């Protein structure tokens, strides 16, 4: 990559620093130090990080580090008094403070060849700092949890590969301090800050957690959890899961609200991604297409953005699954190709692995999808979408006990999940497998009443009411099916049930005919 600041250009490929057209001589360690500071210009870089990166963890003295800092300042025409480029923050580390922009080498070469100089900066993903919590009440319990819970949140959020999470070694420098959001933003470069309080009182634990936008001071979301003190491990797991899954939906939604959507043509890759996620979970044809276009724009602007490729796969899957596709073969292939690209770019991202598995459903190979969902769960055990996808595959390969357990875990991890309708629908299929038709009706109706539920869910409610002989319920839900999608047909209903489960397909086909759905 190429960094530009003032008259300087630093090229990491050729390992050159130039001031205008003049080469600036730098020792290798000084060059590595400059790259490290530029890469992390959004935050303070500690001496420990410098030692790890520049000296590969070898023991060096503070004077050695300060000597390299002095050499770098001299090369840039800076000094310890002016600190125009490199600022020393006593007791914390160093930070590159001059305005700088990052430009891809290919983009720079193209623009140089064409004689233009208005180069675009490469957008960066959102950054979160999780601060140590405060504690009141029982000091022995409260203080240990005030550190333990944030550490667990850092591990959990780090599994979501589209976020940047500040390491605890940097964010925990705020322990015991009065926290100003502006300080978190300026010292750590984080747009978001998670803070909280642990209260241990009368044998119970109460934990408050909130995420704030450090740019505006606005609270993005807040939760409160409580449990008996002897259930502390369950509480920690519950909080980690809640924070991860809330962040998955609320953070992109908050970013989307900050955008000027009337100027969509000028959105950068990450802004396009956030806007796509906002529309992705609305489960109707119009929003699905808007989301897909936003993801495609993000990929055009930044081809290595794995989450955008995964978003294309997700929305293309929805086109097929919900009956919006005009070319099933092409969309099945497109969903698979985008998923593959996402996994190649970010093999450990749970969302990438989930969409890869889901793309296999479209070919009817539910069994082959299971390892991808297992990978998603392994990488992020608290990721509700991974648990839900795994539960769906288990149900439709007749592993009802495993499917039921995974479904319950997904619901517990994300009670307000936009995919909650699908989770509840799993419970309906499990009840149908057990021939418990009364329970199936209850689950089907809860599914159909979930925000975002589609016409197929209403059809399943009609199907289960028919099994218990409730003609009024059949009529009500059949009418609702047609209201949600006037063109809902037998083929659309059959597309919702994979070929891996012949019993469920036979049940759906029989109901489609009995309900009078067109072919």
Coordinates of N, CA, C and O in Angstrom, one line a residue, residues 340-469:
X340 N -18.0 -18.5 -2.1 CA -16.6 -19.0 -2.2 C -15.6 -17.8 -2.2 O -14.6 -17.9 -1.5
X341 N -15.9 -16.7 -2.8 CA -15.0 -15.6 -2.8 C -14.9 -15.0 -1.4 O -13.8 -14.6 -0.9
X342 N -16.0 -15.0 -0.7 CA -16.0 -14.5 0.7 C -15.2 -15.3 1.6 O -14.4 -14.8 2.4
X343 N -15.3 -16.6 1.5 CA -14.5 -17.6 2.3 C -13.0 -17.5 1.9 O -12.1 -17.6 2.8
X344 N -12.7 -17.3 0.7 CA -11.3 -17.2 0.2 C -10.7 -16.0 0.9 O -9.5 -16.0 1.3
X345 N -11.4 -14.9 0.9 CA -10.9 -13.6 1.4 C -10.8 -13.6 2.9 O -9.9 -13.0 3.5
X346 N -11.8 -14.2 3.6 CA -11.8 -14.2 5.1 C -12.3 -15.6 5.5 O -13.5 -15.8 5.9
X347 N -11.5 -16.6 5.5 CA -11.9 -18.0 5.8 C -12.4 -18.2 7.3 O -13.1 -19.2 7.5
X348 N -12.1 -17.3 8.2 CA -12.5 -17.5 9.6 C -13.7 -16.6 9.9 O -14.2 -16.7 11.1
X349 N -14.3 -15.9 9.0 CA -15.4 -15.1 9.3 C -16.7 -16.0 9.4 O -17.0 -16.7 8.5
X350 N -17.4 -16.0 10.5 CA -18.5 -16.9 10.7 C -19.6 -16.7 9.6 O -20.2 -17.6 9.1
X351 N -19.9 -15.4 9.3 CA -20.9 -15.1 8.3 C -20.5 -15.7 6.9 O -21.4 -16.2 6.2
X352 N -19.2 -15.6 6.5 CA -18.8 -16.1 5.3 C -19.0 -17.6 5.2 O -19.5 -18.2 4.2
X353 N -18.7 -18.3 6.3 CA -18.9 -19.8 6.4 C -20.4 -20.1 6.3 O -20.8 -21.1 5.7
X354 N -21.2 -19.3 7.0 CA -22.7 -19.6 7.0 C -23.2 -19.5 5.5 O -24.0 -20.4 5.1
X355 N -22.9 -18.4 4.8 CA -23.5 -18.2 3.5 C -22.9 -19.3 2.5 O -23.6 -19.7 1.6
X356 N -21.7 -19.8 2.8 CA -21.1 -20.9 2.0 C -22.0 -22.1 2.2 O -22.4 -22.8 1.2
X357 N -22.3 -22.4 3.4 CA -23.2 -23.6 3.7 C -24.6 -23.4 3.1 O -25.1 -24.3 2.5
X358 N -25.1 -22.2 3.2 CA -26.5 -22.0 2.7 C -26.5 -22.1 1.2 O -27.6 -22.5 0.6
X359 N -25.4 -21.7 0.5 CA -25.5 -21.8 -0.9 C -25.6 -23.3 -1.4 O -26.1 -23.5 -2.5
X360 N -25.2 -24.2 -0.6 CA -25.3 -25.6 -0.9 C -26.7 -26.1 -0.7 O -27.1 -27.1 -1.4
X361 N -27.5 -25.4 0.1 CA -29.0 -25.8 0.2 C -29.7 -25.6 -1.1 O -30.6 -26.4 -1.4
X362 N -29.2 -24.6 -1.9 CA -29.9 -24.4 -3.1 C -29.7 -25.5 -4.2 O -30.5 -25.6 -5.1
X363 N -28.7 -26.3 -4.0 CA -28.5 -27.5 -4.8 C -29.1 -28.7 -4.2 O -28.9 -29.8 -4.8
X364 N -29.7 -28.6 -3.0 CA -30.3 -29.7 -2.4 C -29.4 -30.6 -1.5 O -29.7 -31.6 -1.0
X365 N -28.1 -30.1 -1.4 CA -27.1 -30.9 -0.7 C -27.0 -30.4 0.8 O -26.0 -29.8 1.1
X366 N -28.0 -30.7 1.6 CA -28.0 -30.2 2.9 C -26.9 -30.8 3.8 O -26.3 -30.1 4.6
X367 N -26.6 -32.1 3.5 CA -25.6 -32.7 4.3 C -24.2 -32.1 4.1 O -23.4 -31.9 5.1
X368 N -23.9 -31.6 2.9 CA -22.6 -31.0 2.6 C -22.5 -29.6 3.2 O -21.4 -29.1 3.4
X369 N -23.6 -29.0 3.6 CA -23.6 -27.7 4.2 C -23.1 -27.8 5.7 O -22.6 -26.8 6.2
X370 N -23.3 -28.9 6.3 CA -23.0 -29.0 7.8 C -21.6 -28.6 8.2 O -21.5 -27.9 9.2
X371 N -20.6 -29.1 7.5 CA -19.2 -28.7 7.9 C -19.0 -27.2 7.9 O -18.2 -26.6 8.8
X372 N -19.7 -26.4 7.0 CA -19.5 -25.0 7.0 C -20.1 -24.3 8.2 O -19.6 -23.4 8.7
X373 N -21.3 -24.9 8.6 CA -21.9 -24.3 9.8 C -21.1 -24.7 11.0 O -21.0 -23.9 12.0
X374 N -20.5 -25.9 11.0 CA -19.7 -26.3 12.2 C -18.5 -25.3 12.3 O -18.1 -24.9 13.4
X375 N -17.9 -24.9 11.1 CA -16.8 -24.0 11.2 C -17.3 -22.6 11.7 O -16.5 -22.0 12.5
X376 N -18.4 -22.2 11.3 CA -18.9 -20.9 11.8 C -19.1 -20.9 13.4 O -18.7 -20.0 14.1
X377 N -19.7 -22.0 13.9 CA -19.9 -22.2 15.3 C -18.5 -22.3 16.0 O -18.3 -21.7 17.1
X378 N -17.6 -23.0 15.4 CA -16.3 -23.1 16.0 C -15.6 -21.8 16.1 O -14.9 -21.5 17.2
X379 N -15.6 -21.0 15.1 CA -15.0 -19.7 15.1 C -15.7 -18.7 16.0 O -15.0 -17.9 16.7
X380 N -17.0 -18.8 16.2 CA -17.7 -17.9 17.0 C -18.9 -18.6 17.7 O -20.0 -18.5 17.2
X381 N -18.7 -19.2 18.8 CA -19.7 -20.0 19.5 C -21.0 -19.1 19.9 O -22.1 -19.7 20.0
X382 N -20.8 -17.8 20.0 CA -21.9 -17.0 20.4 C -22.6 -16.4 19.2 O -23.5 -15.5 19.4
X383 N -22.3 -16.7 18.0 CA -22.9 -16.2 16.8 C -24.2 -16.9 16.5 O -24.2 -18.0 16.1
X384 N -25.3 -16.2 16.7 CA -26.6 -16.8 16.6 C -26.9 -17.3 15.2 O -27.6 -18.4 15.1
X385 N -26.5 -16.6 14.2 CA -26.8 -17.1 12.8 C -26.1 -18.4 12.5 O -26.7 -19.3 11.9
X386 N -24.9 -18.6 13.1 CA -24.2 -19.9 12.9 C -25.0 -21.0 13.5 O -25.1 -22.1 13.0
X387 N -25.5 -20.8 14.8 CA -26.2 -21.8 15.5 C -27.6 -22.1 14.7 O -28.0 -23.2 14.6
X388 N -28.2 -21.0 14.3 CA -29.5 -21.2 13.6 C -29.3 -22.0 12.3 O -30.0 -23.0 12.0
X389 N -28.3 -21.6 11.5 CA -28.0 -22.4 10.2 C -27.7 -23.8 10.5 O -28.2 -24.7 9.8
X390 N -26.9 -24.1 11.6 CA -26.6 -25.5 11.9 C -27.9 -26.2 12.3 O -28.1 -27.4 12.0
X391 N -28.8 -25.5 13.1 CA -30.0 -26.2 13.5 C -30.9 -26.5 12.3 O -31.5 -27.6 12.3
X392 N -30.9 -25.7 11.3 CA -31.8 -25.9 10.2 C -31.3 -27.1 9.4 O -32.1 -28.0 9.0
X393 N -30.0 -27.2 9.2 CA -29.4 -28.4 8.5 C -29.7 -29.7 9.3 O -29.9 -30.7 8.7
X394 N -29.6 -29.6 10.6 CA -29.8 -30.8 11.4 C -31.3 -31.3 11.3 O -31.6 -32.5 11.1
X395 N -32.2 -30.3 11.4 CA -33.6 -30.6 11.3 C -33.9 -31.3 9.9 O -34.6 -32.3 9.9
X396 N -33.4 -30.8 8.8 CA -33.7 -31.3 7.5 C -32.8 -32.5 7.1 O -32.9 -32.9 6.0
X397 N -32.0 -33.0 8.0 CA -31.4 -34.3 7.8 C -31.8 -35.2 9.0 O -31.1 -36.2 9.3
X398 N -32.9 -34.9 9.6 CA -33.6 -35.7 10.6 C -32.9 -35.9 11.9 O -33.2 -36.8 12.7
X399 N -32.0 -35.0 12.2 CA -31.4 -34.9 13.6 C -32.2 -33.9 14.4 O -31.7 -32.8 14.7
X400 N -33.3 -34.4 14.9 CA -34.3 -33.5 15.5 C -33.8 -33.1 16.9 O -34.0 -31.9 17.3
X401 N -33.1 -34.0 17.6 CA -32.6 -33.6 19.0 C -31.5 -32.5 18.9 O -31.5 -31.5 19.6
X402 N -30.6 -32.8 17.9 CA -29.5 -31.8 17.7 C -30.1 -30.5 17.2 O -29.6 -29.4 17.6
X403 N -31.0 -30.6 16.3 CA -31.6 -29.4 15.7 C -32.4 -28.6 16.8 O -32.3 -27.3 16.8
X404 N -33.1 -29.2 17.7 CA -33.8 -28.6 18.7 C -32.9 -27.8 19.7 O -33.1 -26.7 20.1
X405 N -31.8 -28.5 20.1 CA -30.8 -27.9 21.0 C -30.2 -26.7 20.3 O -30.0 -25.6 21.0
X406 N -29.8 -26.8 19.1 CA -29.1 -25.7 18.4 C -30.1 -24.5 18.2 O -29.8 -23.3 18.3
X407 N -31.4 -24.8 17.9 CA -32.4 -23.8 17.8 C -32.6 -23.0 19.1 O -32.6 -21.8 19.1
X408 N -32.7 -23.7 20.2 CA -32.8 -23.1 21.5 C -31.6 -22.2 21.8 O -31.8 -21.1 22.4
X409 N -30.4 -22.6 21.5 CA -29.3 -21.8 21.7 C -29.3 -20.6 20.9 O -28.9 -19.5 21.4
X410 N -29.7 -20.7 19.6 CA -29.7 -19.5 18.7 C -30.8 -18.5 19.3 O -30.5 -17.3 19.3
X411 N -31.9 -19.0 19.7 CA -32.9 -18.1 20.2 C -32.5 -17.4 21.5 O -32.7 -16.2 21.7
X412 N -31.8 -18.2 22.4 CA -31.3 -17.6 23.6 C -30.2 -16.6 23.4 O -30.1 -15.5 24.1
X413 N -29.3 -16.8 22.4 CA -28.2 -15.9 22.1 C -28.8 -14.6 21.5 O -28.2 -13.5 21.7
X414 N -29.8 -14.6 20.7 CA -30.3 -13.4 20.0 C -31.9 -13.4 20.0 O -32.5 -13.7 19.0
X415 N -32.5 -13.1 21.1 CA -34.0 -13.1 21.2 C -34.7 -12.2 20.2 O -35.8 -12.5 19.9
X416 N -34.1 -11.2 19.8 CA -34.7 -10.2 18.8 C -34.1 -10.3 17.5 O -34.1 -9.4 16.7
X417 N -33.5 -11.5 17.1 CA -32.8 -11.7 15.9 C -33.7 -11.5 14.7 O -34.9 -11.9 14.7
X418 N -33.3 -10.8 13.6 CA -34.1 -10.7 12.4 C -34.4 -12.0 11.7 O -35.4 -12.1 11.0
X419 N -33.7 -13.1 12.1 CA -34.0 -14.4 11.6 C -34.8 -15.2 12.6 O -34.9 -16.5 12.4
X420 N -35.4 -14.6 13.5 CA -36.1 -15.3 14.6 C -37.3 -16.1 14.0 O -37.6 -17.2 14.4
X421 N -37.9 -15.6 12.9 CA -39.0 -16.4 12.3 C -38.5 -17.7 11.8 O -39.2 -18.7 12.0
X422 N -37.3 -17.8 11.2 CA -36.8 -19.1 10.8 C -36.5 -20.0 11.9 O -36.6 -21.2 11.9
X423 N -36.0 -19.4 13.0 CA -35.7 -20.2 14.2 C -37.0 -20.9 14.8 O -37.0 -22.1 15.1
X424 N -38.0 -20.1 14.9 CA -39.3 -20.6 15.4 C -39.9 -21.6 14.4 O -40.5 -22.6 14.9
X425 N -39.6 -21.4 13.1 CA -40.1 -22.4 12.1 C -39.5 -23.7 12.3 O -40.1 -24.8 12.1
X426 N -38.2 -23.7 12.7 CA -37.5 -25.0 13.0 C -38.3 -25.8 14.1 O -38.4 -27.0 14.0
X427 N -38.8 -25.1 15.1 CA -39.5 -25.7 16.2 C -40.8 -26.3 15.6 O -41.3 -27.4 16.1
X428 N -41.4 -25.7 14.6 CA -42.6 -26.3 14.0 C -42.3 -27.6 13.3 O -43.0 -28.6 13.5
X429 N -41.2 -27.6 12.5 CA -40.8 -28.9 11.8 C -40.5 -30.0 12.8 O -40.9 -31.1 12.6
X430 N -39.9 -29.6 13.9 CA -39.6 -30.7 14.9 C -40.8 -31.2 15.5 O -41.0 -32.4 15.8
X431 N -41.8 -30.3 15.8 CA -43.1 -30.8 16.3 C -43.8 -31.7 15.3 O -44.4 -32.7 15.6
X432 N -43.7 -31.3 14.0 CA -44.4 -32.1 13.0 C -43.7 -33.5 12.9 O -44.4 -34.5 12.7
X433 N -42.4 -33.6 13.0 CA -41.7 -34.9 13.0 C -42.2 -35.8 14.1 O -42.3 -37.0 14.0
X434 N -42.5 -35.1 15.3 CA -43.0 -35.9 16.5 C -44.5 -36.1 16.4 O -45.1 -36.7 17.3
X435 N -45.2 -35.7 15.3 CA -46.6 -35.8 15.2 C -47.4 -35.1 16.3 O -48.5 -35.4 16.6
X436 N -46.7 -34.0 16.8 CA -47.4 -33.2 17.8 C -48.0 -32.0 17.1 O -47.4 -30.9 17.1
X437 N -49.2 -32.2 16.5 CA -49.7 -31.2 15.6 C -50.2 -29.9 16.4 O -50.2 -28.8 15.8
X438 N -50.7 -30.1 17.6 CA -51.1 -28.9 18.4 C -49.9 -28.0 18.6 O -50.0 -26.8 18.5
X439 N -48.7 -28.6 19.0 CA -47.5 -27.8 19.2 C -47.1 -27.2 17.8 O -46.6 -26.0 17.8
X440 N -47.2 -27.9 16.8 CA -46.8 -27.4 15.4 C -47.6 -26.2 15.1 O -47.1 -25.2 14.5
X441 N -48.9 -26.2 15.4 CA -49.8 -25.0 15.1 C -49.3 -23.8 15.9 O -49.1 -22.7 15.3
X442 N -49.0 -24.0 17.2 CA -48.5 -22.9 18.0 C -47.2 -22.3 17.5 O -47.0 -21.1 17.4
X443 N -46.3 -23.2 17.1 CA -45.0 -22.7 16.6 C -45.1 -22.0 15.2 O -44.5 -21.0 15.0
X444 N -46.0 -22.6 14.4 CA -46.2 -22.0 13.1 C -46.8 -20.6 13.2 O -46.4 -19.7 12.4
X445 N -47.8 -20.5 14.0 CA -48.4 -19.2 14.2 C -47.5 -18.1 14.8 O -47.5 -17.0 14.4
X446 N -46.7 -18.6 15.8 CA -45.7 -17.6 16.3 C -44.7 -17.2 15.3 O -44.3 -16.1 15.2
X447 N -44.3 -18.2 14.4 CA -43.4 -17.8 13.3 C -44.0 -16.8 12.4 O -43.4 -15.8 12.0
X448 N -45.3 -17.0 12.0 CA -45.9 -16.2 11.0 C -46.2 -14.8 11.6 O -46.3 -13.8 10.8
X449 N -46.3 -14.6 12.9 CA -46.5 -13.3 13.5 C -45.2 -12.6 13.8 O -45.2 -11.5 14.3
X450 N -44.1 -13.2 13.6 CA -42.8 -12.6 13.8 C -42.5 -11.5 12.8 O -42.8 -11.7 11.6
X451 N -42.0 -10.3 13.3 CA -41.7 -9.2 12.3 C -40.8 -9.7 11.2 O -39.8 -10.4 11.5
X452 N -41.1 -9.4 10.0 CA -40.3 -9.9 8.9 C -40.7 -11.2 8.3 O -40.1 -11.7 7.3
X453 N -41.7 -11.9 8.9 CA -42.1 -13.2 8.4 C -42.7 -13.1 7.0 O -43.3 -12.1 6.7
X454 N -42.4 -14.1 6.2 CA -42.8 -14.0 4.8 C -44.1 -14.8 4.5 O -44.6 -15.5 5.4
X455 N -44.5 -14.8 3.2 CA -45.7 -15.5 2.9 C -45.6 -17.0 3.2 O -46.6 -17.6 3.5
X456 N -44.4 -17.6 3.0 CA -44.3 -19.0 3.3 C -44.6 -19.4 4.7 O -45.2 -20.4 5.0
X457 N -44.2 -18.5 5.6 CA -44.5 -18.7 7.1 C -46.0 -18.7 7.3 O -46.6 -19.6 8.1
X458 N -46.7 -17.8 6.7 CA -48.2 -17.8 6.8 C -48.8 -19.1 6.2 O -49.8 -19.6 6.7
X459 N -48.3 -19.5 5.1 CA -48.7 -20.8 4.5 C -48.5 -22.0 5.4 O -49.4 -22.8 5.5
X460 N -47.4 -22.0 6.1 CA -47.2 -23.1 7.1 C -48.2 -23.0 8.2 O -48.6 -24.1 8.8
X461 N -48.6 -21.8 8.6 CA -49.6 -21.7 9.7 C -50.9 -22.3 9.2 O -51.6 -23.0 9.9
X462 N -51.2 -22.0 7.9 CA -52.5 -22.6 7.3 C -52.3 -24.1 7.2 O -53.3 -24.9 7.5
X463 N -51.2 -24.6 6.8 CA -50.9 -26.1 6.7 C -51.1 -26.8 8.0 O -51.8 -27.8 8.1
X464 N -50.6 -26.2 9.1 CA -50.7 -26.9 10.4 C -52.1 -26.8 11.0 O -52.5 -27.7 11.6
X465 N -52.8 -25.7 10.7 CA -54.2 -25.6 11.2 C -55.0 -26.6 10.5 O -56.0 -27.2 11.1
X466 N -54.7 -26.9 9.2 CA -55.4 -27.9 8.5 C -55.2 -29.3 9.2 O -56.2 -30.1 9.2
X467 N -54.0 -29.6 9.7 CA -53.8 -30.9 10.3 C -54.6 -31.1 11.6 O -54.9 -32.3 11.9
X468 N -55.0 -30.0 12.3 CA -55.8 -30.2 13.5 C -57.3 -29.9 13.2 O -58.1 -29.9 14.1
X469 N -57.6 -29.7 11.9 CA -59.0 -29.5 11.5 C -59.6 -28.2 11.9 O -60.8 -28.0 12.0

